[in-house]
Structure formats: structure tokens, C-alpha cells
Short mmCIF file of C-alpha atoms in Angstrom, two decimals:
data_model
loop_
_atom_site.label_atom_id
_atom_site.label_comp_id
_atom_site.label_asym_id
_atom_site.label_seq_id
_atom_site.Cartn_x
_atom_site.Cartn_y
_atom_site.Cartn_z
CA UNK F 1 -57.28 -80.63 71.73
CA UNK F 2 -58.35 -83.95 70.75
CA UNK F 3 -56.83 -85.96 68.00
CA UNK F 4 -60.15 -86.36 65.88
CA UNK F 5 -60.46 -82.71 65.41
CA UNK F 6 -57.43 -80.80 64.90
CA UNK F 7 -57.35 -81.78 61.26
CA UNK F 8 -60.64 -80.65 60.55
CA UNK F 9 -59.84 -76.97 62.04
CA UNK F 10 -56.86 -76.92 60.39
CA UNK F 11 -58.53 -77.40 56.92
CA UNK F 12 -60.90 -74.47 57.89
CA UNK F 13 -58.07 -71.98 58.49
CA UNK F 14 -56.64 -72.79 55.05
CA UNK F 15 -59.78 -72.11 52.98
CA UNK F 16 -59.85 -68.55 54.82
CA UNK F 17 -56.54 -67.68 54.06
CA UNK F 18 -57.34 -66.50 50.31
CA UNK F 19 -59.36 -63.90 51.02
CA UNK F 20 -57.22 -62.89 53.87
CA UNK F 21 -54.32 -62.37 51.62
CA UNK F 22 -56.03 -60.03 49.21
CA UNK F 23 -57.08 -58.12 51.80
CA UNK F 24 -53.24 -57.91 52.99
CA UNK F 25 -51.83 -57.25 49.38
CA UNK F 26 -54.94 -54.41 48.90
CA UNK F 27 -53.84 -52.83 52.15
CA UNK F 28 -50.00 -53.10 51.32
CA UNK F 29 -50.66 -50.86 48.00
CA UNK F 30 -52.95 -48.39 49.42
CA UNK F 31 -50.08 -47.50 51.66
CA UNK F 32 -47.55 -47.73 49.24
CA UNK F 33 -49.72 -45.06 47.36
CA UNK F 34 -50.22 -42.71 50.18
CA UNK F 35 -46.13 -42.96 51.03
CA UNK F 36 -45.89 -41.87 47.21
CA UNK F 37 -47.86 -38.78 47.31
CA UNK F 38 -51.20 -40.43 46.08
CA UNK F 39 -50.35 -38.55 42.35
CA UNK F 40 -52.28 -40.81 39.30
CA UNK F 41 -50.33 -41.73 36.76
CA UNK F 42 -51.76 -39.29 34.14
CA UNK F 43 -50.12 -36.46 36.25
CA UNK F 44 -46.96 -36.89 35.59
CA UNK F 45 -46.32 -35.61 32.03
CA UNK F 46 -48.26 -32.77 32.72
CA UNK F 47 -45.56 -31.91 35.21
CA UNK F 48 -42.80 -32.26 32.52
CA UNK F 49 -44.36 -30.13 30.52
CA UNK F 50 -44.19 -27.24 33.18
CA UNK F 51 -40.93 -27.93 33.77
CA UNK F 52 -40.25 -27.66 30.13
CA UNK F 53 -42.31 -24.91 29.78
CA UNK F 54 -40.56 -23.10 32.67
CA UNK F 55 -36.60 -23.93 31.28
CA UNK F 56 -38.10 -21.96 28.05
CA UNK F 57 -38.75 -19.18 29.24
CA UNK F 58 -35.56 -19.00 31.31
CA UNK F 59 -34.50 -19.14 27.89
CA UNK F 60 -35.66 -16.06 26.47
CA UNK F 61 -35.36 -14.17 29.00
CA UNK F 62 -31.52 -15.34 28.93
CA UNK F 63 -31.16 -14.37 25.05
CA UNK F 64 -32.95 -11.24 25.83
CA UNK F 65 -29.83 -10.26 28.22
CA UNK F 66 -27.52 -10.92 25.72
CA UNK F 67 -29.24 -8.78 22.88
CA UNK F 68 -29.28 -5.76 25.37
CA UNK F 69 -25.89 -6.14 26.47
CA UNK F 70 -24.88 -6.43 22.21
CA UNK F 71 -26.97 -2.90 22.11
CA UNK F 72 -25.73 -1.36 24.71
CA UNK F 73 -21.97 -1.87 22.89
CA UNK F 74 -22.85 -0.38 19.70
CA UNK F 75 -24.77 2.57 21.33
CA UNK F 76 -21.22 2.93 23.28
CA UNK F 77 -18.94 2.67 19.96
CA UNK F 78 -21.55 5.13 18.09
CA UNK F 79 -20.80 7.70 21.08
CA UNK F 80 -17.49 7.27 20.86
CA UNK F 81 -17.27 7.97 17.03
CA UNK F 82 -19.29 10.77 16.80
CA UNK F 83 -16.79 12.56 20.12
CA UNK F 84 -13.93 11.45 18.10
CA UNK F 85 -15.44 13.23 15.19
CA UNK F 86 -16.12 16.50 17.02
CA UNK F 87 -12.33 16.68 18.60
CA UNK F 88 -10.90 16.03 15.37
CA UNK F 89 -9.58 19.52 14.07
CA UNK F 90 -11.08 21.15 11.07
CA UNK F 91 -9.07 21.14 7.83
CA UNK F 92 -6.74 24.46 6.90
CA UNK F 93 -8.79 27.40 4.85
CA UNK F 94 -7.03 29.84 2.93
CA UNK F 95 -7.39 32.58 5.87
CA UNK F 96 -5.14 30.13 8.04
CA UNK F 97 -2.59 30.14 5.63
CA UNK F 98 -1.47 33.91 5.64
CA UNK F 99 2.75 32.97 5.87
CA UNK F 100 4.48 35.06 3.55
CA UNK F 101 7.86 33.73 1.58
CA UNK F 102 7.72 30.72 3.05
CA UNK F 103 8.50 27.33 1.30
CA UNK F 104 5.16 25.02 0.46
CA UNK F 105 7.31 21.92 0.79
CA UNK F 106 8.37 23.83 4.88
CA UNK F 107 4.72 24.26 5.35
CA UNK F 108 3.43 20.43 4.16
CA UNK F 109 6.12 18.92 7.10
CA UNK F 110 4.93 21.86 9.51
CA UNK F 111 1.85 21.47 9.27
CA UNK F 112 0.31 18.94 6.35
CA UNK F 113 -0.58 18.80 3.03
CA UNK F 114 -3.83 19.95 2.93
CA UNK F 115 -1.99 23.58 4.30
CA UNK F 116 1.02 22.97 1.52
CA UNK F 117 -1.86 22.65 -1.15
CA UNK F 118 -3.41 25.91 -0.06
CA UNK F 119 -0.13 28.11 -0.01
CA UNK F 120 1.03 26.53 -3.74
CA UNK F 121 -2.07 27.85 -4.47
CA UNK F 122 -1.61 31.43 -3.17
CA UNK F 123 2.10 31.97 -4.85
CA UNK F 124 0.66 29.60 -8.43
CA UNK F 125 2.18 26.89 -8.37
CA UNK F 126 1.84 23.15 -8.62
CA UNK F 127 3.68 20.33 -6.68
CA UNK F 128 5.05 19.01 -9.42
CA UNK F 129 6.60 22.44 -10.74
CA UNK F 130 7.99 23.34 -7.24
CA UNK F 131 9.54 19.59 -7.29
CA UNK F 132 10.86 19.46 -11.06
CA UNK F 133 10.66 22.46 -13.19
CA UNK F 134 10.85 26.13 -13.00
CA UNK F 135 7.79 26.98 -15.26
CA UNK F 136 9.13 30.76 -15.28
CA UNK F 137 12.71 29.84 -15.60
CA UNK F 138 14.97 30.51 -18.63
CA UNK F 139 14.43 27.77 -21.07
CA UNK F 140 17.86 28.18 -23.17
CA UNK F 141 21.15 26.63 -22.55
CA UNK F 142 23.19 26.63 -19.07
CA UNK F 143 25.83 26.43 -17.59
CA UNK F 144 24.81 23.08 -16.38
CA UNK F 145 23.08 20.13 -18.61
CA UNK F 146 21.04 17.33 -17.28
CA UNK F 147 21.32 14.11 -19.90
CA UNK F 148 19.75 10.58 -20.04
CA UNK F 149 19.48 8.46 -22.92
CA UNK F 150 16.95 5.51 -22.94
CA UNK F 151 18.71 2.11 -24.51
CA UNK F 152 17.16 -0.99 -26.35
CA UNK F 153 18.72 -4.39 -26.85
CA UNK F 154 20.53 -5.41 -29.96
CA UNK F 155 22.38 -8.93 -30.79
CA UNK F 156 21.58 -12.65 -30.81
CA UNK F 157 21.73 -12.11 -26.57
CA UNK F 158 19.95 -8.77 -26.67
CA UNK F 159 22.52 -7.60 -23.48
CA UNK F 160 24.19 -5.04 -26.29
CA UNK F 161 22.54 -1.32 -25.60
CA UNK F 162 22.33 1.23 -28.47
CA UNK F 163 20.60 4.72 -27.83
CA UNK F 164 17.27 4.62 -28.65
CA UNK F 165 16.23 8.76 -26.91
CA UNK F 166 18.47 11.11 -26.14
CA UNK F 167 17.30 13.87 -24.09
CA UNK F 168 18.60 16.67 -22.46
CA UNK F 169 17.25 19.79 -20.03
CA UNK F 170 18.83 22.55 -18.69
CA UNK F 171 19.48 23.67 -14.73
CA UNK F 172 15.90 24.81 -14.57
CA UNK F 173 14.77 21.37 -15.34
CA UNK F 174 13.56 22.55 -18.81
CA UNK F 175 13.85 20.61 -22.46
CA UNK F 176 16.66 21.82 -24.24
CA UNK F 177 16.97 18.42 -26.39
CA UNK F 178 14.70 15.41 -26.98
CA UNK F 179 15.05 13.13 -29.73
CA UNK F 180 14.65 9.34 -31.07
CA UNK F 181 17.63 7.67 -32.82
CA UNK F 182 16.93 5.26 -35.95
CA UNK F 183 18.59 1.97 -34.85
CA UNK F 184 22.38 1.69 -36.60
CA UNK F 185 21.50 -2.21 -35.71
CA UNK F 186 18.35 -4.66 -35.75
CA UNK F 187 16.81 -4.57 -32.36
CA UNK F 188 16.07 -7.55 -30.89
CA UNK F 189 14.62 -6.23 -27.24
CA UNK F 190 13.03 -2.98 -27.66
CA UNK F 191 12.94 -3.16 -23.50
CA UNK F 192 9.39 -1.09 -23.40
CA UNK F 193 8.69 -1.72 -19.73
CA UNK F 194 11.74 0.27 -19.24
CA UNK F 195 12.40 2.51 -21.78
CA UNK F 196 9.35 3.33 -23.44
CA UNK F 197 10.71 2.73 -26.57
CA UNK F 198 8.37 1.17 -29.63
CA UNK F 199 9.17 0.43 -32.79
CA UNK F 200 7.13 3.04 -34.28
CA UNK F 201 9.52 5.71 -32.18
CA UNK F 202 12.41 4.22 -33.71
CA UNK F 203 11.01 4.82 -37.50
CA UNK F 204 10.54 8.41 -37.48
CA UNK F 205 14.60 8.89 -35.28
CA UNK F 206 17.01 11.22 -36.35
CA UNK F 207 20.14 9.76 -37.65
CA UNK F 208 23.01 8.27 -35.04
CA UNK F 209 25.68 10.45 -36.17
CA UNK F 210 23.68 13.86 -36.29
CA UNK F 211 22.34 13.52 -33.32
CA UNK F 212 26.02 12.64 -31.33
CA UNK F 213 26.95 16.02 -33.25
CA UNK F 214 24.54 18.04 -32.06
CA UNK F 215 24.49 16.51 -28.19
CA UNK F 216 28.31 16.95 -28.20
CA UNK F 217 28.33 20.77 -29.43
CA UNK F 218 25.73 20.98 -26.49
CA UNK F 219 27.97 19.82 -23.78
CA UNK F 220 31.44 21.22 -24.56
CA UNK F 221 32.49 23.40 -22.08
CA UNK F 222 29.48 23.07 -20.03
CA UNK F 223 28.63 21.15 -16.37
CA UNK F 224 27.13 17.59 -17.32
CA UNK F 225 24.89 16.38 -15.08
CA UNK F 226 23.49 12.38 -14.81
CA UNK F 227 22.99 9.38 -12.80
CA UNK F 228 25.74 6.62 -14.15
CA UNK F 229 27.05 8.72 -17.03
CA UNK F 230 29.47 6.56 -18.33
CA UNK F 231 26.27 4.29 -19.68
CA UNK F 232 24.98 7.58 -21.87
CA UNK F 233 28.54 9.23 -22.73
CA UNK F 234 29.28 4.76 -23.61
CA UNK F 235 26.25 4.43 -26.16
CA UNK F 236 27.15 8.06 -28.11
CA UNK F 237 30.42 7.21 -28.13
CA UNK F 238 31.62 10.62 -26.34
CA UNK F 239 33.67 11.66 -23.57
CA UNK F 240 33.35 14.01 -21.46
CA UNK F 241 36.22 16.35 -18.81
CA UNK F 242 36.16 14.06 -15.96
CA UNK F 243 36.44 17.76 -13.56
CA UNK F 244 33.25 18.72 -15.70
CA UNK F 245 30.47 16.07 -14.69
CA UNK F 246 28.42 15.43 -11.12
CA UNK F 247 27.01 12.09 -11.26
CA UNK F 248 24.37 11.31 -8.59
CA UNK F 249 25.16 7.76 -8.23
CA UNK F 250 29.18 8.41 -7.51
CA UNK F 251 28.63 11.62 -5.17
CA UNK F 252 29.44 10.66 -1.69
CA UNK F 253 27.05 12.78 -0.05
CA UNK F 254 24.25 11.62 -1.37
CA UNK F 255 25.76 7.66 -0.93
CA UNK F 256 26.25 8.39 2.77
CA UNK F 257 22.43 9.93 2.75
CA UNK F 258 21.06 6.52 1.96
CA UNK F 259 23.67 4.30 2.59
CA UNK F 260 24.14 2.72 -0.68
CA UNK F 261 27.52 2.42 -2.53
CA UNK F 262 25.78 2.49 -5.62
CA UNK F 263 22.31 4.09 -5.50
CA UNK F 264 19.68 3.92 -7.93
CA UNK F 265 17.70 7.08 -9.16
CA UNK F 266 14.62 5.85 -7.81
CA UNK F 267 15.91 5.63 -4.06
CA UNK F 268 17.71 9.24 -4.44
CA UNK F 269 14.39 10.82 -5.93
CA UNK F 270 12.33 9.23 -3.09
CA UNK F 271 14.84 10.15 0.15
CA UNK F 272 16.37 13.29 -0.56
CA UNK F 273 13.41 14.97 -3.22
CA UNK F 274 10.68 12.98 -1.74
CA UNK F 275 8.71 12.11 -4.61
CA UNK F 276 8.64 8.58 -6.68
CA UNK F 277 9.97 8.07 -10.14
CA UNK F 278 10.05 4.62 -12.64
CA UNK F 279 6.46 3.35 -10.84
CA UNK F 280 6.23 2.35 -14.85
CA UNK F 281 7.45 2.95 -17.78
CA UNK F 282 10.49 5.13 -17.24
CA UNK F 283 10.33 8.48 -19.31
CA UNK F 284 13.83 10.17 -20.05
CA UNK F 285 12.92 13.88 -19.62
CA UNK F 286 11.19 12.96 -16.07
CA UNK F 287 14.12 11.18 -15.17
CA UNK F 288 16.66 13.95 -16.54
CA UNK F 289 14.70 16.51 -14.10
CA UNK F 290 15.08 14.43 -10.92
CA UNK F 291 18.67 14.22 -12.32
CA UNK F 292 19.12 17.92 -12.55
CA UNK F 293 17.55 18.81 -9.74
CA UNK F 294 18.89 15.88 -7.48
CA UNK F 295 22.49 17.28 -8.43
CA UNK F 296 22.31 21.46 -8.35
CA UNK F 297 24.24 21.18 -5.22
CA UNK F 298 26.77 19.81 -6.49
CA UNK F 299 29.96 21.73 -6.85
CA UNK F 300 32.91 19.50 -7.15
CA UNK F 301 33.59 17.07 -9.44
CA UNK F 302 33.18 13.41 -8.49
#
């Protein structure tokens, strides 16, 4: 080309190249649009919210499961109860129990207590009779006497016991003897949660030395039955023929039975007559019956 007029053509091709380069950059986003998916702006939340919509309701219908599931469980447990209900046997009516001479107390570990209740029913009689005292029974003196005396504290250390009760019952587990002593010192622990014993009991007592009288005419010649005599025979200030007394708490048969070298009343009562005695305050006569009752096997002294 000539010299002259290559820089004029060359001016010419850069005032066209503008134009040219919007075109470009215009054709550049189109396709970048179209590679996209050509969506407007505006459209995307409203794809969100079907998403979100579409996670909620996977929701519920998730919780919905898990409610069903919960009631099919109880349904389950409420069928289960009510077969459990109709296997379980009916109670004992007095046409079941038709045993004749048989022992309640035989019948309760046979069979139950609802059964025992029914046949102390039939023959009259109460639990607590069968277990402690002959209602019917002779109610004079035998040839065996129960006796417990209940003790309160006296001196500046209120360890010192004086009698506070005496009482005494008979083989048959009835009262022969049951009286309050009048204090021969102040007491200074009347020991209530133990013994029972108030100060208004005290007031109205007999006197010490009538009442050691009349216990020891009671005794002589006779079977004396208790648990730890030598505390009641140590407070009257009597004695008694050692060949003539069966203490529960030195009789080796009943130690061996509940392996204890020294057992209380309380344990004997509960594992060899199977009731419960001293829950609270303890009450002499109650206490003399378990005694008496606890020991009419007994045949040789101890």
C-alpha cells in the first residue's frame, strides 16, 4: 500500500471498533444466558420456596409415622392388660373353702390369705386370737405363767430401771395380772417410746411391796415363762427355781432357728409366730402373749 494512506485507514478501523465491541460483549451474555438455563432472576426464590414447602411436608408426614407407631404401642400394652386380667384367677368364695379341721394358718401358706380369712371365718375366729389368745380358754391360773414388767429410768444417769407394770397371763395367753407400780424413786426417764409408761400411770400404781407379794404367791410352784427373766425377777427383787423357768431368749432351739446367740422378742415373734410386735410403743400384756405362746413348747428348763 502506499505510504500516504495507510495511516488514514488505520484511523478508520479504530473509530469502528466501539461499536464492534458492544456488539461482541452483547453476544457474549446472550450466550452466557442460554448456557444458564435462560431463568430471570425473580425465579429463583420462588423455587426455594417449593423446596421449602416440599421439606415441610416431608415433615408431617414424618411426625405422623411416629404418632401411629406411639398408638399402635399403647393399643398393644392395653391388650395385654386386659388378657392378663382375664387369666388372672378369681379370688376364694366360701364354697371353695369346704376343708374340715384344718388349721387357717395351713390353709393361708397352702393357698393365701384371702382363703385363710374365709376358713377363720367359718370356725369364728380372728387372726389375732388364733395367733395370741384362746378367747374360749380357761382364764384362771396355770400351770404355766407368762410375765413381763415394763421399766422406767431413775438416777442422775437415768440407766437405773425400777418396775413401772407388772403383768402377767396365763398358758392360754389370758390376763391373770396387770398392774402399775407407784415409783419407790423420782423418775427421771419415764422411757414412753418403749414402755408406755406416763406419769399419770404411775399416780394411780399399787404399792411396790404389795404388788411383789402378790406376783410372788402367783409364781411359786408354777412354770415361769419370759424373754430375759432375770431383768423382771431383778427389778421385784425375786427369784425364781432355776429348773422352773423357759426363757425364750436362752432356749437353744429357738437361737439355732434364727441364728442369734441372744435374740430379741421381736425377731422370735416375726420367724417362728410370724407376726410383728414393738412397731411402737411396746405394750406388756401383748408382749407377755408372744412370750407365752412363743415358749408352750418348751419342756426343759434352760
Amino acid at each position: 500500500m502506499d505510504s500516504e494512506k495507510q495511516p488514514q485507514i488505520m484511523q478508520q478501523n479504530r473509530e469502528a471498533s466501539p461499536g464492534k465491541a458492544k456488539r461482541d460483549e452483547t453476544g457474549a451474555k446472550k450466550a452466557e444466558h442460554a448456557a444458564s438455563g435462560g431463568s430471570a432472576p425473580s425465579g429463583a426464590p420462588a423455587k426455594a420456596s417449593r423446596a421449602e414447602h416440599s421439606e415441610k411436608g416431608t415433615k408431617r408426614r414424618t411426625n405422623g409415622d411416629i404418632s401411629l407407631t406411639q398408638g399402635d404401642i399403647k393399643h398393644k400394652k392395653r391388650k395385654a392388660k386386659e388378657a392378663a386380667v382375664a387369666l388372672a384367677p378369681a379370688p376364694p368364695t366360701e364354697e371353695d373353702i369346704w376343708f374340715d379341721d384344718v388349721d387357717p394358718a395351713d390353709i393361708e401358706a397352702a393357698i393365701g390369705p384371702e382363703a385363710a380369712e374365709i376358713a377363720r371365718k367359718q370356725l369364728g375366729q380372728s387372726k389375732k386370737s388364733v395367733t395370741l389368745v384362746k378367747e374360749q380358754a380357761f382364764g384362771g391360773l396355770t400351770k404355766a405363767l407368762a410375765l413381763d414388767c415394763e421399766m422406767v429410768g431413775v438416777g442422775p444417769s437415768r440407766e437405773e430401771s425400777i418396775a413401772a407394770r407388772v403383768s402377767v397371763v396365763n398358758q392360754y395367753g389370758k390376763c391373770v395380772y396387770d398392774k402399775y407400780v407407784k415409783p419407790t424413786q423420782p423418775v427421771t426417764d419415764y422411757r414412753t417410746a418403749v414402755s408406755g409408761i406416763r406419769p399419770e400411770h404411775l399416780r394411780q400404781g399399787e404399792e411396790f411391796e404389795v404388788v411383789q407379794k402378790e406376783v410372788a404367791d402367783m409364781l411359786r410352784g408354777r412354770i415361769l415363762v419370759g424373754h430375759a427373766l432375770h431383768n423382771d425377777l431383778k427389778v421385784l427383787f425375786l427369784d425364781h427355781p432355776k429348773k422352773m423357768i423357759r426363757d425364750t431368749q436362752k432356749y437353744k432351739p429357738f437361737k439355732s432357728h434364727v441364728q442369734s446367740g441372744r435374740p430379741s422378742l421381736k425377731l422370735l415373734a416375726e420367724e417362728i409366730l410370724g407376726i410383728r410386735v414393738q412397731q411402737a410403743e411396746h405394750c406388756s400384756m401383748r408382749k407377755l402373749r408372744v412370750r407365752e405362746m412363743t415358749a408352750l413348747a418348751l419342756t426343759e428348763p434352760v
